[in-house]
Amino acid sequence: MPNPFNKPTTPKNSLQLLQWFIFEPILLERYEKTLSKIRTLWIVLKAIVVNFFIVIIPLTLVLYAISVIIIAYFDLPLIFPPDAPENRDTNELFVQQWQTYSTWWEKAHFFARFDDYRSLKDLADGLAVGLAVGLAFALAFGLAFGLAFGLAGGLAFGLAGGLAFGLAGGLAVGLARGLAFGLAGGLAGSLAGGLAFGLALGLALGLAFGLALGLAFGLAFGLAFPIFFYLNYFRLWLYPSHFLKSLINVSLTNNPYIGDGVIWLQIWGMTRKLTTQAQQDPKTGLALVNFLQEYRPLQKQLAMHIAHAATAGNWQHHPLQKQGLLPPPLIQETPDLTPSKSWLNQIDKLKRQFVAYEEEHQITLKKDQFETFCTQLKDFRNLTLGEPSRWHHYYLPAVDHWQTAAKEKLALLIQDAQSQEPITPNIYRFGDILNPENDHNIFFGRADIKEELKQHILTARTMPLFLCYGQRRVGKSSLLKFLPRLLGSRFRVIYQDCQSSNVNSLPNWLKDLQQRLNKTWKTADIDWQPTDNWLEAWSKMQRHLETLSHQHDEKIILAFDEYEALHERIFMTEPKQGKMLLEAMRSFSQQQNQIVFLFVGAAQFADLKEPNWDRCFIHAMPLKVDYLCHEDATRLITEPVDLHYPSAVIEHMWTVTQGHPALLQMLCRYLVNIANTEGRKDMTLADLEHVITQKIVQRGTNALNTFWTEFCSQQQCQSTIEEILDNQPLTDKKSRLKLEDYGYIISDDGKNWKLRVPLLEMWLRRYREGF
């Protein structure tokens, strides 16, 4: 079955072209743009000639036959007797013969053959001939307008005007010929009664005949032309068929709007039927909305109604599923049907909260996330009630359905949380980036970095450039997420994950960055086209940043997380242009004090070559993200949960991790699991040893094995690690300095080196030979 929403781009024949003239102005306009003026003239003339024989002549004969049948069926000659006084005998004969026929088809046949009955016959002839002349004139008139002003608009006006002129003219001529003689005789007789017989008779006959004929034609044409023009231009003669179709068989894929693009007036009952079906079949409903937006500009109100209904139906069919939390497609020029920004923002807030609930795996936190979602859903319903009543009624049943499902789901989550975590909620997490909204109870430390960053930014005359570096899994990305809360309202942090698939070329990197800026400040989009000139592309971004810096008082921090991906994916591909771009960024940084570049990653600038980042950013200020101090590590162990840790357990946890954030989170999480499983709050050294051997020092522990498989392999440090593990003197000074600089090894006397984290040493002794 063909898709009714797909429209062709080229008419297959002249008959379809005529159909486009009348019903498809958008298709006609698009088709016209593909043609030259000469080609347009030839195609339209061909359509006129072909359709004159196929459509106009048959339609004229049909209209004439209908007129004769109406006259015969209603016995109009008896109501309007013949009016030619000079043929009185013939008229009487016509009436007598008319009355001898008993059936309407006999009378119709007689009327068509009898040539002397002028009044009604002229009317029938006038309408039929008027239609023929009108269509011909309409096409010619429309062609002239079309060539001058565009086929779609010109032909619409030309067809309406031409048909109105032809039909009104035909009707006027038919009426005038009958009315003229009667009106002339009446006026002449009246004048003759008051004036001298001779003068009156001559003057009356002359003036009355001319006046009567003019008035009769003028009145008939003057009244008929606007009526016929209105009927044709607004296609009112099609409304009865549209209305009947809506009563008999109407659907989202079979309705008058599919085939007629010029329906000006609303079809009674159609909106209600289509919106009801759109709620039942949202996918097809939204397809119809797209169709109406593209091909039916007169139906914007209808399209917005269907968009609301289909969106609400999608909610109804997908309770507690994120694919249901979609806003309606917005259509311009429908202000009374357009939701407020606060309503749309609340949908986005609902979706983000629901995603946070789905992505949470810890049962108590999952329950808390869902409770927040339920509260937001209630607020959303109240907000919906405050929106215009013309459309908010579509959503109320769907929101009520969601609230019912959410209430049932929350009850199950509460039950699961009580059964799975009877002692204390396990809120620890490792391997995930901590979120300020949900993970503030397990984020500790970093006050030193906050103060250093804040002081340098606020006191600098020209803005320094910062490199925030450290080992993997020590919380650099989490620090970035918490940075806005740590720094306060005088700073605005724009976070970009450089490992995202969107950051795979220079234009895409800058485009993604601008989109993130636009989430904070609504600004005009920049056309980021692929370019061979990197400095030209950067200059667009620089002008954009300069504009923002002048418009806002906050210090804007552009935080590039995992920035090494920029080097690997973009800058290394063209080192020469990469070097010039880095130098341009340095120059921009040094010329102002509002925009801050903050590069965050595991690598230092000196490790990135071709181009050499350390030479381009000689003024960069390093910020090392290290392990937690003893105090912050102790707080992370004891404060988030209601467990009893002996001091020996706490000290041993500090000793084996040295405050490594990810390793501490792992230890704490597994210990809480033991507490909930065994139903006790007192933790022991035996519990800790069990977790270390059975859960932490394992081949797949990412926080440990990446040191060997990534850092040591890339930096050529594996032989030096082997020497440390074997208590041998270190022979490679370069790799030793690298390991020391990144904080993996320490020495008390500068001669005897050891691994800083005992858990890492345990893993290396057990698994390094297997990698």
PDB file of C-alpha atoms in Angstrom, residues 8-175:
ATOM      1  CA  PRO A   8       5.656  13.172  -6.214  1.00  0.00           C
ATOM      2  CA  THR A   9       7.942  15.941  -7.383  1.00  0.00           C
ATOM      3  CA  THR A  10       6.887  15.809 -11.038  1.00  0.00           C
ATOM      4  CA  PRO A  11       3.355  15.391 -12.457  1.00  0.00           C
ATOM      5  CA  LYS A  12       2.999  12.199 -14.441  1.00  0.00           C
ATOM      6  CA  ASN A  13       0.615  13.734 -17.022  1.00  0.00           C
ATOM      7  CA  SER A  14      -1.377  16.836 -17.924  1.00  0.00           C
ATOM      8  CA  LEU A  15      -4.402  15.704 -15.943  1.00  0.00           C
ATOM      9  CA  GLN A  16      -2.327  15.474 -12.768  1.00  0.00           C
ATOM     10  CA  LEU A  17      -0.841  18.872 -13.539  1.00  0.00           C
ATOM     11  CA  LEU A  18      -4.375  20.286 -13.708  1.00  0.00           C
ATOM     12  CA  GLN A  19      -5.045  18.623 -10.361  1.00  0.00           C
ATOM     13  CA  TRP A  20      -1.978  20.379  -8.963  1.00  0.00           C
ATOM     14  CA  PHE A  21      -3.311  23.680 -10.359  1.00  0.00           C
ATOM     15  CA  ILE A  22      -6.395  23.272  -8.202  1.00  0.00           C
ATOM     16  CA  PHE A  23      -5.374  21.202  -5.171  1.00  0.00           C
ATOM     17  CA  GLU A  24      -1.565  21.198  -4.726  1.00  0.00           C
ATOM     18  CA  PRO A  25      -0.070  24.725  -4.715  1.00  0.00           C
ATOM     19  CA  ILE A  26       3.049  23.611  -2.787  1.00  0.00           C
ATOM     20  CA  LEU A  27       3.859  20.836  -5.269  1.00  0.00           C
ATOM     21  CA  LEU A  28       3.156  23.216  -8.142  1.00  0.00           C
ATOM     22  CA  GLU A  29       5.433  25.871  -6.689  1.00  0.00           C
ATOM     23  CA  ARG A  30       8.281  23.409  -6.182  1.00  0.00           C
ATOM     24  CA  TYR A  31       7.810  21.964  -9.652  1.00  0.00           C
ATOM     25  CA  GLU A  32       7.813  25.449 -11.197  1.00  0.00           C
ATOM     26  CA  LYS A  33      11.205  26.184  -9.624  1.00  0.00           C
ATOM     27  CA  THR A  34      12.712  23.338 -11.636  1.00  0.00           C
ATOM     28  CA  LEU A  35      11.457  24.808 -14.955  1.00  0.00           C
ATOM     29  CA  SER A  36      12.477  27.688 -17.138  1.00  0.00           C
ATOM     30  CA  LYS A  37       9.887  30.272 -18.231  1.00  0.00           C
ATOM     31  CA  ILE A  38       9.719  28.776 -21.740  1.00  0.00           C
ATOM     32  CA  ARG A  39       9.334  25.274 -20.362  1.00  0.00           C
ATOM     33  CA  THR A  40       6.651  26.473 -17.948  1.00  0.00           C
ATOM     34  CA  LEU A  41       4.714  28.163 -20.779  1.00  0.00           C
ATOM     35  CA  TRP A  42       4.866  25.036 -22.944  1.00  0.00           C
ATOM     36  CA  ILE A  43       3.744  22.665 -20.175  1.00  0.00           C
ATOM     37  CA  VAL A  44       0.849  24.872 -19.095  1.00  0.00           C
ATOM     38  CA  LEU A  45      -0.361  25.469 -22.675  1.00  0.00           C
ATOM     39  CA  LYS A  46      -0.220  21.739 -23.310  1.00  0.00           C
ATOM     40  CA  ALA A  47      -2.225  21.118 -20.153  1.00  0.00           C
ATOM     41  CA  ILE A  48      -4.832  23.687 -21.211  1.00  0.00           C
ATOM     42  CA  VAL A  49      -5.299  22.170 -24.659  1.00  0.00           C
ATOM     43  CA  VAL A  50      -5.453  18.588 -23.416  1.00  0.00           C
ATOM     44  CA  ASN A  51      -7.782  19.364 -20.548  1.00  0.00           C
ATOM     45  CA  PHE A  52     -10.070  21.455 -22.754  1.00  0.00           C
ATOM     46  CA  PHE A  53     -11.108  18.316 -24.621  1.00  0.00           C
ATOM     47  CA  ILE A  54     -10.843  15.902 -21.692  1.00  0.00           C
ATOM     48  CA  VAL A  55     -12.413  18.030 -18.968  1.00  0.00           C
ATOM     49  CA  ILE A  56     -13.969  21.288 -20.114  1.00  0.00           C
ATOM     50  CA  ILE A  57     -16.186  20.117 -22.983  1.00  0.00           C
ATOM     51  CA  PRO A  58     -17.544  17.035 -21.139  1.00  0.00           C
ATOM     52  CA  LEU A  59     -18.123  19.139 -18.032  1.00  0.00           C
ATOM     53  CA  THR A  60     -19.983  21.752 -20.058  1.00  0.00           C
ATOM     54  CA  LEU A  61     -22.307  19.128 -21.532  1.00  0.00           C
ATOM     55  CA  VAL A  62     -22.896  17.646 -18.091  1.00  0.00           C
ATOM     56  CA  LEU A  63     -23.768  21.029 -16.608  1.00  0.00           C
ATOM     57  CA  TYR A  64     -26.164  21.770 -19.482  1.00  0.00           C
ATOM     58  CA  ALA A  65     -27.842  18.402 -19.019  1.00  0.00           C
ATOM     59  CA  ILE A  66     -28.213  19.007 -15.275  1.00  0.00           C
ATOM     60  CA  SER A  67     -29.777  22.415 -15.938  1.00  0.00           C
ATOM     61  CA  VAL A  68     -32.329  20.930 -18.368  1.00  0.00           C
ATOM     62  CA  ILE A  69     -33.178  18.108 -15.948  1.00  0.00           C
ATOM     63  CA  ILE A  70     -33.769  20.595 -13.100  1.00  0.00           C
ATOM     64  CA  ILE A  71     -36.056  22.690 -15.315  1.00  0.00           C
ATOM     65  CA  ALA A  72     -38.006  19.609 -16.346  1.00  0.00           C
ATOM     66  CA  TYR A  73     -38.226  18.030 -12.910  1.00  0.00           C
ATOM     67  CA  PHE A  74     -39.579  21.158 -11.184  1.00  0.00           C
ATOM     68  CA  ASP A  75     -41.893  22.215 -14.096  1.00  0.00           C
ATOM     69  CA  LEU A  76     -40.232  25.618 -14.269  1.00  0.00           C
ATOM     70  CA  PRO A  77     -41.910  26.608 -17.578  1.00  0.00           C
ATOM     71  CA  LEU A  78     -45.256  26.605 -15.737  1.00  0.00           C
ATOM     72  CA  ILE A  79     -43.794  28.771 -12.975  1.00  0.00           C
ATOM     73  CA  PHE A  80     -41.967  31.058 -15.431  1.00  0.00           C
ATOM     74  CA  PRO A  81     -44.145  31.110 -18.579  1.00  0.00           C
ATOM     75  CA  PRO A  82     -42.664  32.090 -21.952  1.00  0.00           C
ATOM     76  CA  ASP A  83     -41.921  35.807 -22.128  1.00  0.00           C
ATOM     77  CA  ALA A  84     -41.661  36.667 -25.819  1.00  0.00           C
ATOM     78  CA  PRO A  85     -44.832  38.740 -26.640  1.00  0.00           C
ATOM     79  CA  GLU A  86     -44.129  38.675 -30.335  1.00  0.00           C
ATOM     80  CA  ASN A  87     -44.448  34.871 -30.288  1.00  0.00           C
ATOM     81  CA  ARG A  88     -47.562  34.541 -28.142  1.00  0.00           C
ATOM     82  CA  ASP A  89     -49.040  31.761 -30.273  1.00  0.00           C
ATOM     83  CA  THR A  90     -45.810  29.787 -30.134  1.00  0.00           C
ATOM     84  CA  ASN A  91     -45.584  30.250 -26.367  1.00  0.00           C
ATOM     85  CA  GLU A  92     -49.110  28.994 -25.814  1.00  0.00           C
ATOM     86  CA  LEU A  93     -48.327  26.022 -28.015  1.00  0.00           C
ATOM     87  CA  PHE A  94     -45.195  25.294 -25.931  1.00  0.00           C
ATOM     88  CA  VAL A  95     -47.159  25.298 -22.681  1.00  0.00           C
ATOM     89  CA  GLN A  96     -49.882  23.077 -24.109  1.00  0.00           C
ATOM     90  CA  GLN A  97     -47.350  20.568 -25.438  1.00  0.00           C
ATOM     91  CA  TRP A  98     -45.360  20.692 -22.171  1.00  0.00           C
ATOM     92  CA  GLN A  99     -48.417  19.652 -20.202  1.00  0.00           C
ATOM     93  CA  THR A 100     -48.961  16.623 -22.425  1.00  0.00           C
ATOM     94  CA  TYR A 101     -45.771  14.963 -21.090  1.00  0.00           C
ATOM     95  CA  SER A 102     -46.030  13.129 -17.801  1.00  0.00           C
ATOM     96  CA  THR A 103     -42.422  12.150 -17.040  1.00  0.00           C
ATOM     97  CA  TRP A 104     -39.504  14.482 -16.378  1.00  0.00           C
ATOM     98  CA  TRP A 105     -37.236  12.889 -19.013  1.00  0.00           C
ATOM     99  CA  GLU A 106     -39.890  13.406 -21.711  1.00  0.00           C
ATOM    100  CA  LYS A 107     -40.158  17.044 -20.665  1.00  0.00           C
ATOM    101  CA  ALA A 108     -36.377  17.394 -20.653  1.00  0.00           C
ATOM    102  CA  HIS A 109     -36.162  15.976 -24.161  1.00  0.00           C
ATOM    103  CA  PHE A 110     -38.936  18.297 -25.358  1.00  0.00           C
ATOM    104  CA  PHE A 111     -37.334  21.332 -23.697  1.00  0.00           C
ATOM    105  CA  ALA A 112     -33.980  20.670 -25.292  1.00  0.00           C
ATOM    106  CA  ARG A 113     -35.569  20.464 -28.769  1.00  0.00           C
ATOM    107  CA  PHE A 114     -37.899  23.465 -28.406  1.00  0.00           C
ATOM    108  CA  ASP A 115     -35.887  26.479 -29.457  1.00  0.00           C
ATOM    109  CA  ASP A 116     -38.339  29.344 -28.942  1.00  0.00           C
ATOM    110  CA  TYR A 117     -38.547  29.278 -25.144  1.00  0.00           C
ATOM    111  CA  ARG A 118     -35.874  31.816 -24.279  1.00  0.00           C
ATOM    112  CA  SER A 119     -35.978  32.743 -20.569  1.00  0.00           C
ATOM    113  CA  LEU A 120     -35.038  29.449 -18.954  1.00  0.00           C
ATOM    114  CA  LYS A 121     -33.293  28.145 -22.016  1.00  0.00           C
ATOM    115  CA  ASP A 122     -31.000  31.143 -22.082  1.00  0.00           C
ATOM    116  CA  LEU A 123     -30.264  30.529 -18.412  1.00  0.00           C
ATOM    117  CA  ALA A 124     -29.278  26.905 -19.053  1.00  0.00           C
ATOM    118  CA  ASP A 125     -27.295  27.859 -22.136  1.00  0.00           C
ATOM    119  CA  GLY A 126     -25.665  30.715 -20.247  1.00  0.00           C
ATOM    120  CA  LEU A 127     -24.528  28.544 -17.370  1.00  0.00           C
ATOM    121  CA  ALA A 128     -23.179  25.802 -19.614  1.00  0.00           C
ATOM    122  CA  VAL A 129     -21.456  28.119 -22.057  1.00  0.00           C
ATOM    123  CA  GLY A 130     -20.368  30.311 -19.162  1.00  0.00           C
ATOM    124  CA  LEU A 131     -18.610  27.352 -17.617  1.00  0.00           C
ATOM    125  CA  ALA A 132     -16.856  26.499 -20.854  1.00  0.00           C
ATOM    126  CA  VAL A 133     -15.834  30.069 -21.514  1.00  0.00           C
ATOM    127  CA  GLY A 134     -15.038  30.546 -17.845  1.00  0.00           C
ATOM    128  CA  LEU A 135     -12.706  27.549 -17.672  1.00  0.00           C
ATOM    129  CA  ALA A 136     -10.955  28.535 -20.850  1.00  0.00           C
ATOM    130  CA  PHE A 137     -10.689  32.125 -19.698  1.00  0.00           C
ATOM    131  CA  ALA A 138      -9.638  30.959 -16.232  1.00  0.00           C
ATOM    132  CA  LEU A 139      -6.762  28.895 -17.550  1.00  0.00           C
ATOM    133  CA  ALA A 140      -5.600  31.691 -19.835  1.00  0.00           C
ATOM    134  CA  PHE A 141      -6.046  34.314 -17.136  1.00  0.00           C
ATOM    135  CA  GLY A 142      -4.357  32.045 -14.599  1.00  0.00           C
ATOM    136  CA  LEU A 143      -1.472  31.355 -16.971  1.00  0.00           C
ATOM    137  CA  ALA A 144      -0.864  35.076 -17.352  1.00  0.00           C
ATOM    138  CA  PHE A 145      -0.923  35.593 -13.595  1.00  0.00           C
ATOM    139  CA  GLY A 146       1.117  32.454 -13.039  1.00  0.00           C
ATOM    140  CA  LEU A 147       3.907  33.473 -15.376  1.00  0.00           C
ATOM    141  CA  ALA A 148       3.966  36.902 -13.773  1.00  0.00           C
ATOM    142  CA  PHE A 149       3.596  35.993 -10.078  1.00  0.00           C
ATOM    143  CA  GLY A 150       4.221  32.239  -9.881  1.00  0.00           C
ATOM    144  CA  LEU A 151       2.020  29.363 -10.951  1.00  0.00           C
ATOM    145  CA  ALA A 152       0.770  28.459  -7.469  1.00  0.00           C
ATOM    146  CA  GLY A 153      -0.559  31.895  -6.533  1.00  0.00           C
ATOM    147  CA  GLY A 154      -1.301  33.160 -10.019  1.00  0.00           C
ATOM    148  CA  LEU A 155      -3.299  30.148 -11.147  1.00  0.00           C
ATOM    149  CA  ALA A 156      -5.267  30.044  -7.910  1.00  0.00           C
ATOM    150  CA  PHE A 157      -6.395  33.632  -8.409  1.00  0.00           C
ATOM    151  CA  GLY A 158      -6.751  33.239 -12.160  1.00  0.00           C
ATOM    152  CA  LEU A 159      -8.872  30.089 -12.003  1.00  0.00           C
ATOM    153  CA  ALA A 160     -11.155  31.584  -9.377  1.00  0.00           C
ATOM    154  CA  GLY A 161     -11.515  34.864 -11.241  1.00  0.00           C
ATOM    155  CA  GLY A 162     -11.941  33.253 -14.644  1.00  0.00           C
ATOM    156  CA  LEU A 163     -14.545  30.756 -13.490  1.00  0.00           C
ATOM    157  CA  ALA A 164     -16.432  33.454 -11.624  1.00  0.00           C
ATOM    158  CA  PHE A 165     -16.374  35.695 -14.680  1.00  0.00           C
ATOM    159  CA  GLY A 166     -17.555  32.935 -17.008  1.00  0.00           C
ATOM    160  CA  LEU A 167     -20.278  31.575 -14.772  1.00  0.00           C
ATOM    161  CA  ALA A 168     -21.478  35.021 -13.680  1.00  0.00           C
ATOM    162  CA  GLY A 169     -21.415  36.249 -17.251  1.00  0.00           C
ATOM    163  CA  GLY A 170     -23.327  33.214 -18.471  1.00  0.00           C
ATOM    164  CA  LEU A 171     -25.891  33.588 -15.729  1.00  0.00           C
ATOM    165  CA  ALA A 172     -26.195  37.329 -16.338  1.00  0.00           C
ATOM    166  CA  VAL A 173     -26.687  36.927 -20.048  1.00  0.00           C
ATOM    167  CA  GLY A 174     -29.297  34.261 -19.505  1.00  0.00           C
ATOM    168  CA  LEU A 175     -31.166  36.325 -16.963  1.00  0.00           C
TER     169      LEU A 175
END
